[in-house]
Amino acid sequence: MAAATQAGTLDGAALASLVARVAADRDRAAFKILFDHFAPRLRGFLVRRSLPPALCDDLAQEALLTIWRRAESYDSSKSAVSTWVYTIARNLHIDHYRKQARAARADLTDPSLQPGEAHAADTLYGRTQDVAAVQEALTGLPEDQRRVLELAFMEGLSHREVADRLGLPLGTVKSRIRLAMDKLKTSLGEFQ
């Protein structure tokens, strides 16, 4: 298998072989060896950057997941495995730092970050009454007119789609919608 140094760590060729196995076959045993080798080292590397312990754990785990996901991107002709792994961890730390810096610079007065306008209780009550009045007016329509309105306005169908769905001529659908709208205007005259 892989050659080990006297201190019990893996040499560069062994690490490269493990990464190649993960890349080629998603070899879990090879990844476990890589994980066991790099997890404490990455955590120590991040601790030395004066990060909180929980963040060190999160970034080390994310770096190891990146190794699993992107093992095929490792190129042994460009760098040693350890260089590649520590670069991943460093980049994750930089990305985290940049996100934090952007969040700290957020303009809290930006209108897009402000909560929506809260509606007064009387406005909400009025809307409830309006909805009830419209529902009552709809129930007062003949069935054929109410049906075309439901399809056109509640289901969002075009006049042609309503005609096709009901098997009616397009002119009939348009006439029924116009008649229904006139009746609703009369019924709901106070809301105009």
PDB file of C-alpha atoms in Angstrom:
ATOM      1  CA  MET A   1       0.000   0.000   0.000  1.00  0.00           C
ATOM      2  CA  ALA A   2       1.337   3.438   0.772  1.00  0.00           C
ATOM      3  CA  ALA A   3       4.743   4.060   2.189  1.00  0.00           C
ATOM      4  CA  ALA A   4       4.833   5.769   5.556  1.00  0.00           C
ATOM      5  CA  THR A   5       7.547   7.801   7.148  1.00  0.00           C
ATOM      6  CA  GLN A   6       9.021   6.956  10.517  1.00  0.00           C
ATOM      7  CA  ALA A   7       6.692   9.433  12.245  1.00  0.00           C
ATOM      8  CA  GLY A   8       3.663   7.509  10.972  1.00  0.00           C
ATOM      9  CA  THR A   9       2.588  10.069   8.395  1.00  0.00           C
ATOM     10  CA  LEU A  10       2.026   9.331   4.745  1.00  0.00           C
ATOM     11  CA  ASP A  11       4.540  10.454   2.151  1.00  0.00           C
ATOM     12  CA  GLY A  12       3.622  12.543  -0.894  1.00  0.00           C
ATOM     13  CA  ALA A  13       3.384   9.593  -3.272  1.00  0.00           C
ATOM     14  CA  ALA A  14       1.071   7.721  -0.906  1.00  0.00           C
ATOM     15  CA  LEU A  15      -1.174  10.786  -0.519  1.00  0.00           C
ATOM     16  CA  ALA A  16      -1.292  11.287  -4.291  1.00  0.00           C
ATOM     17  CA  SER A  17      -2.213   7.631  -4.728  1.00  0.00           C
ATOM     18  CA  LEU A  18      -5.050   7.970  -2.205  1.00  0.00           C
ATOM     19  CA  VAL A  19      -6.416  11.068  -3.923  1.00  0.00           C
ATOM     20  CA  ALA A  20      -6.238   9.252  -7.274  1.00  0.00           C
ATOM     21  CA  ARG A  21      -8.247   6.347  -5.814  1.00  0.00           C
ATOM     22  CA  VAL A  22     -10.881   8.745  -4.497  1.00  0.00           C
ATOM     23  CA  ALA A  23     -11.034  10.507  -7.865  1.00  0.00           C
ATOM     24  CA  ALA A  24     -11.224   7.322  -9.920  1.00  0.00           C
ATOM     25  CA  ASP A  25     -13.457   5.099  -7.812  1.00  0.00           C
ATOM     26  CA  ARG A  26     -14.825   7.207  -4.934  1.00  0.00           C
ATOM     27  CA  ASP A  27     -12.838   4.834  -2.755  1.00  0.00           C
ATOM     28  CA  ARG A  28     -14.142   5.314   0.793  1.00  0.00           C
ATOM     29  CA  ALA A  29     -11.254   3.499   2.415  1.00  0.00           C
ATOM     30  CA  ALA A  30      -8.770   5.799   0.662  1.00  0.00           C
ATOM     31  CA  PHE A  31     -10.801   8.840   1.705  1.00  0.00           C
ATOM     32  CA  LYS A  32     -10.894   7.638   5.317  1.00  0.00           C
ATOM     33  CA  ILE A  33      -7.101   7.501   5.341  1.00  0.00           C
ATOM     34  CA  LEU A  34      -6.954  11.015   3.852  1.00  0.00           C
ATOM     35  CA  PHE A  35      -9.530  12.220   6.369  1.00  0.00           C
ATOM     36  CA  ASP A  36      -7.677  10.716   9.323  1.00  0.00           C
ATOM     37  CA  HIS A  37      -4.427  12.233   8.065  1.00  0.00           C
ATOM     38  CA  PHE A  38      -5.640  15.749   7.243  1.00  0.00           C
ATOM     39  CA  ALA A  39      -8.525  16.449   9.661  1.00  0.00           C
ATOM     40  CA  PRO A  40      -6.362  17.231  12.719  1.00  0.00           C
ATOM     41  CA  ARG A  41      -3.760  19.023  10.621  1.00  0.00           C
ATOM     42  CA  LEU A  42      -6.338  21.248   8.940  1.00  0.00           C
ATOM     43  CA  ARG A  43      -7.964  22.064  12.249  1.00  0.00           C
ATOM     44  CA  GLY A  44      -4.569  23.020  13.698  1.00  0.00           C
ATOM     45  CA  PHE A  45      -3.803  25.109  10.612  1.00  0.00           C
ATOM     46  CA  LEU A  46      -7.074  27.008  11.062  1.00  0.00           C
ATOM     47  CA  VAL A  47      -6.630  27.393  14.840  1.00  0.00           C
ATOM     48  CA  ARG A  48      -3.277  29.078  14.161  1.00  0.00           C
ATOM     49  CA  ARG A  49      -5.226  31.639  12.092  1.00  0.00           C
ATOM     50  CA  SER A  50      -6.974  32.688  15.343  1.00  0.00           C
ATOM     51  CA  LEU A  51     -10.381  31.412  14.334  1.00  0.00           C
ATOM     52  CA  PRO A  52     -13.014  30.295  16.832  1.00  0.00           C
ATOM     53  CA  PRO A  53     -12.882  26.516  17.436  1.00  0.00           C
ATOM     54  CA  ALA A  54     -16.352  25.874  15.999  1.00  0.00           C
ATOM     55  CA  LEU A  55     -15.435  27.729  12.800  1.00  0.00           C
ATOM     56  CA  CYS A  56     -12.164  25.755  12.575  1.00  0.00           C
ATOM     57  CA  ASP A  57     -14.163  22.538  12.735  1.00  0.00           C
ATOM     58  CA  ASP A  58     -16.635  23.732  10.099  1.00  0.00           C
ATOM     59  CA  LEU A  59     -13.959  24.918   7.670  1.00  0.00           C
ATOM     60  CA  ALA A  60     -11.863  21.763   8.129  1.00  0.00           C
ATOM     61  CA  GLN A  61     -14.917  19.620   7.442  1.00  0.00           C
ATOM     62  CA  GLU A  62     -15.802  21.695   4.375  1.00  0.00           C
ATOM     63  CA  ALA A  63     -12.219  21.344   3.096  1.00  0.00           C
ATOM     64  CA  LEU A  64     -12.393  17.576   3.488  1.00  0.00           C
ATOM     65  CA  LEU A  65     -15.747  17.474   1.692  1.00  0.00           C
ATOM     66  CA  THR A  66     -14.186  19.498  -1.107  1.00  0.00           C
ATOM     67  CA  ILE A  67     -11.419  16.892  -1.375  1.00  0.00           C
ATOM     68  CA  TRP A  68     -14.074  14.188  -1.719  1.00  0.00           C
ATOM     69  CA  ARG A  69     -16.086  16.138  -4.294  1.00  0.00           C
ATOM     70  CA  ARG A  70     -13.189  17.489  -6.341  1.00  0.00           C
ATOM     71  CA  ALA A  71     -10.505  14.824  -6.052  1.00  0.00           C
ATOM     72  CA  GLU A  72     -10.394  14.563  -9.838  1.00  0.00           C
ATOM     73  CA  SER A  73      -9.240  18.196 -10.047  1.00  0.00           C
ATOM     74  CA  TYR A  74      -6.003  17.428  -8.213  1.00  0.00           C
ATOM     75  CA  ASP A  75      -2.990  17.539 -10.541  1.00  0.00           C
ATOM     76  CA  SER A  76       0.171  16.002  -9.095  1.00  0.00           C
ATOM     77  CA  SER A  77       2.316  17.807 -11.686  1.00  0.00           C
ATOM     78  CA  LYS A  78       1.260  21.179 -10.251  1.00  0.00           C
ATOM     79  CA  SER A  79       1.540  20.645  -6.492  1.00  0.00           C
ATOM     80  CA  ALA A  80       1.835  18.206  -3.650  1.00  0.00           C
ATOM     81  CA  VAL A  81      -1.402  16.871  -2.138  1.00  0.00           C
ATOM     82  CA  SER A  82      -0.756  18.731   1.108  1.00  0.00           C
ATOM     83  CA  THR A  83      -0.304  22.019  -0.779  1.00  0.00           C
ATOM     84  CA  TRP A  84      -3.581  21.416  -2.616  1.00  0.00           C
ATOM     85  CA  VAL A  85      -5.433  20.543   0.610  1.00  0.00           C
ATOM     86  CA  TYR A  86      -4.104  23.517   2.583  1.00  0.00           C
ATOM     87  CA  THR A  87      -4.914  25.835  -0.330  1.00  0.00           C
ATOM     88  CA  ILE A  88      -8.509  24.584  -0.247  1.00  0.00           C
ATOM     89  CA  ALA A  89      -8.702  25.295   3.497  1.00  0.00           C
ATOM     90  CA  ARG A  90      -7.093  28.726   3.111  1.00  0.00           C
ATOM     91  CA  ASN A  91      -9.500  29.647   0.306  1.00  0.00           C
ATOM     92  CA  LEU A  92     -12.488  28.555   2.381  1.00  0.00           C
ATOM     93  CA  HIS A  93     -11.244  30.755   5.226  1.00  0.00           C
ATOM     94  CA  ILE A  94     -10.837  33.709   2.859  1.00  0.00           C
ATOM     95  CA  ASP A  95     -14.331  33.142   1.428  1.00  0.00           C
ATOM     96  CA  HIS A  96     -15.775  33.043   4.938  1.00  0.00           C
ATOM     97  CA  TYR A  97     -13.941  36.242   5.863  1.00  0.00           C
ATOM     98  CA  ARG A  98     -15.225  38.021   2.735  1.00  0.00           C
ATOM     99  CA  LYS A  99     -18.823  36.980   3.442  1.00  0.00           C
ATOM    100  CA  GLN A 100     -18.512  38.294   6.988  1.00  0.00           C
ATOM    101  CA  ALA A 101     -17.014  41.565   5.749  1.00  0.00           C
ATOM    102  CA  ARG A 102     -19.843  42.023   3.210  1.00  0.00           C
ATOM    103  CA  ALA A 103     -22.447  41.340   5.883  1.00  0.00           C
ATOM    104  CA  ALA A 104     -20.826  43.893   8.188  1.00  0.00           C
ATOM    105  CA  ARG A 105     -20.901  46.499   5.412  1.00  0.00           C
ATOM    106  CA  ALA A 106     -24.573  45.952   4.593  1.00  0.00           C
ATOM    107  CA  ASP A 107     -26.497  49.215   4.500  1.00  0.00           C
ATOM    108  CA  LEU A 108     -29.300  48.585   6.963  1.00  0.00           C
ATOM    109  CA  THR A 109     -31.131  51.658   5.662  1.00  0.00           C
ATOM    110  CA  ASP A 110     -31.376  50.089   2.185  1.00  0.00           C
ATOM    111  CA  PRO A 111     -35.096  49.933   1.350  1.00  0.00           C
ATOM    112  CA  SER A 112     -34.751  46.379   0.044  1.00  0.00           C
ATOM    113  CA  LEU A 113     -33.648  45.272   3.533  1.00  0.00           C
ATOM    114  CA  GLN A 114     -36.549  46.974   5.307  1.00  0.00           C
ATOM    115  CA  PRO A 115     -39.579  44.955   6.389  1.00  0.00           C
ATOM    116  CA  GLY A 116     -42.751  45.446   4.413  1.00  0.00           C
ATOM    117  CA  GLU A 117     -45.325  47.962   5.498  1.00  0.00           C
ATOM    118  CA  ALA A 118     -47.524  46.654   8.274  1.00  0.00           C
ATOM    119  CA  HIS A 119     -51.184  47.126   7.484  1.00  0.00           C
ATOM    120  CA  ALA A 120     -53.453  48.622  10.083  1.00  0.00           C
ATOM    121  CA  ALA A 121     -56.128  46.366  11.522  1.00  0.00           C
ATOM    122  CA  ASP A 122     -58.919  48.483  10.025  1.00  0.00           C
ATOM    123  CA  THR A 123     -57.321  48.168   6.553  1.00  0.00           C
ATOM    124  CA  LEU A 124     -57.129  44.399   6.897  1.00  0.00           C
ATOM    125  CA  TYR A 125     -60.715  44.279   8.132  1.00  0.00           C
ATOM    126  CA  GLY A 126     -61.813  46.399   5.169  1.00  0.00           C
ATOM    127  CA  ARG A 127     -60.092  44.040   2.762  1.00  0.00           C
ATOM    128  CA  THR A 128     -61.856  41.102   4.377  1.00  0.00           C
ATOM    129  CA  GLN A 129     -65.176  42.862   3.848  1.00  0.00           C
ATOM    130  CA  ASP A 130     -64.251  43.594   0.212  1.00  0.00           C
ATOM    131  CA  VAL A 131     -63.434  39.933  -0.405  1.00  0.00           C
ATOM    132  CA  ALA A 132     -66.711  38.866   1.176  1.00  0.00           C
ATOM    133  CA  ALA A 133     -68.632  41.345  -1.003  1.00  0.00           C
ATOM    134  CA  VAL A 134     -66.932  40.091  -4.172  1.00  0.00           C
ATOM    135  CA  GLN A 135     -67.629  36.464  -3.224  1.00  0.00           C
ATOM    136  CA  GLU A 136     -71.274  37.297  -2.591  1.00  0.00           C
ATOM    137  CA  ALA A 137     -71.527  39.133  -5.919  1.00  0.00           C
ATOM    138  CA  LEU A 138     -69.967  36.148  -7.704  1.00  0.00           C
ATOM    139  CA  THR A 139     -72.506  33.760  -6.207  1.00  0.00           C
ATOM    140  CA  GLY A 140     -75.262  36.027  -7.585  1.00  0.00           C
ATOM    141  CA  LEU A 141     -74.075  35.485 -11.154  1.00  0.00           C
ATOM    142  CA  PRO A 142     -75.571  32.846 -13.435  1.00  0.00           C
ATOM    143  CA  GLU A 143     -73.479  29.639 -13.395  1.00  0.00           C
ATOM    144  CA  ASP A 144     -72.273  30.017 -17.006  1.00  0.00           C
ATOM    145  CA  GLN A 145     -70.978  33.555 -16.362  1.00  0.00           C
ATOM    146  CA  ARG A 146     -69.403  32.682 -13.013  1.00  0.00           C
ATOM    147  CA  ARG A 147     -67.596  29.697 -14.570  1.00  0.00           C
ATOM    148  CA  VAL A 148     -65.948  31.763 -17.335  1.00  0.00           C
ATOM    149  CA  LEU A 149     -64.839  34.364 -14.768  1.00  0.00           C
ATOM    150  CA  GLU A 150     -63.341  31.684 -12.519  1.00  0.00           C
ATOM    151  CA  LEU A 151     -61.387  30.177 -15.395  1.00  0.00           C
ATOM    152  CA  ALA A 152     -60.231  33.533 -16.765  1.00  0.00           C
ATOM    153  CA  PHE A 153     -59.367  35.326 -13.535  1.00  0.00           C
ATOM    154  CA  MET A 154     -58.771  32.682 -10.905  1.00  0.00           C
ATOM    155  CA  GLU A 155     -57.021  30.102 -13.076  1.00  0.00           C
ATOM    156  CA  GLY A 156     -55.451  32.724 -15.345  1.00  0.00           C
ATOM    157  CA  LEU A 157     -56.619  31.182 -18.620  1.00  0.00           C
ATOM    158  CA  SER A 158     -56.840  33.242 -21.787  1.00  0.00           C
ATOM    159  CA  HIS A 159     -60.227  33.691 -23.448  1.00  0.00           C
ATOM    160  CA  ARG A 160     -59.196  31.124 -26.095  1.00  0.00           C
ATOM    161  CA  GLU A 161     -58.180  28.617 -23.377  1.00  0.00           C
ATOM    162  CA  VAL A 162     -61.521  29.142 -21.583  1.00  0.00           C
ATOM    163  CA  ALA A 163     -63.369  28.542 -24.855  1.00  0.00           C
ATOM    164  CA  ASP A 164     -61.379  25.371 -25.503  1.00  0.00           C
ATOM    165  CA  ARG A 165     -61.883  24.067 -21.974  1.00  0.00           C
ATOM    166  CA  LEU A 166     -65.656  24.655 -22.025  1.00  0.00           C
ATOM    167  CA  GLY A 167     -66.158  23.740 -25.683  1.00  0.00           C
ATOM    168  CA  LEU A 168     -67.673  27.139 -26.447  1.00  0.00           C
ATOM    169  CA  PRO A 169     -67.116  29.620 -29.275  1.00  0.00           C
ATOM    170  CA  LEU A 170     -64.637  32.372 -28.420  1.00  0.00           C
ATOM    171  CA  GLY A 171     -67.292  35.073 -28.953  1.00  0.00           C
ATOM    172  CA  THR A 172     -69.603  33.402 -26.424  1.00  0.00           C
ATOM    173  CA  VAL A 173     -66.838  33.361 -23.805  1.00  0.00           C
ATOM    174  CA  LYS A 174     -66.087  37.041 -24.392  1.00  0.00           C
ATOM    175  CA  SER A 175     -69.776  37.942 -24.182  1.00  0.00           C
ATOM    176  CA  ARG A 176     -70.240  36.023 -20.936  1.00  0.00           C
ATOM    177  CA  ILE A 177     -67.192  37.667 -19.389  1.00  0.00           C
ATOM    178  CA  ARG A 178     -68.428  41.132 -20.439  1.00  0.00           C
ATOM    179  CA  LEU A 179     -71.940  40.464 -19.078  1.00  0.00           C
ATOM    180  CA  ALA A 180     -70.531  39.075 -15.818  1.00  0.00           C
ATOM    181  CA  MET A 181     -68.223  42.057 -15.362  1.00  0.00           C
ATOM    182  CA  ASP A 182     -71.119  44.480 -15.961  1.00  0.00           C
ATOM    183  CA  LYS A 183     -73.208  42.684 -13.340  1.00  0.00           C
ATOM    184  CA  LEU A 184     -70.309  42.730 -10.868  1.00  0.00           C
ATOM    185  CA  LYS A 185     -69.821  46.467 -11.417  1.00  0.00           C
ATOM    186  CA  THR A 186     -73.485  47.037 -10.689  1.00  0.00           C
ATOM    187  CA  SER A 187     -73.388  44.819  -7.573  1.00  0.00           C
ATOM    188  CA  LEU A 188     -70.166  46.327  -6.304  1.00  0.00           C
ATOM    189  CA  GLY A 189     -70.830  49.927  -7.330  1.00  0.00           C
ATOM    190  CA  GLU A 190     -69.727  51.254  -3.945  1.00  0.00           C
ATOM    191  CA  PHE A 191     -66.180  49.848  -4.458  1.00  0.00           C
ATOM    192  CA  GLN A 192     -65.508  51.669  -7.744  1.00  0.00           C
TER     193      GLN A 192
END
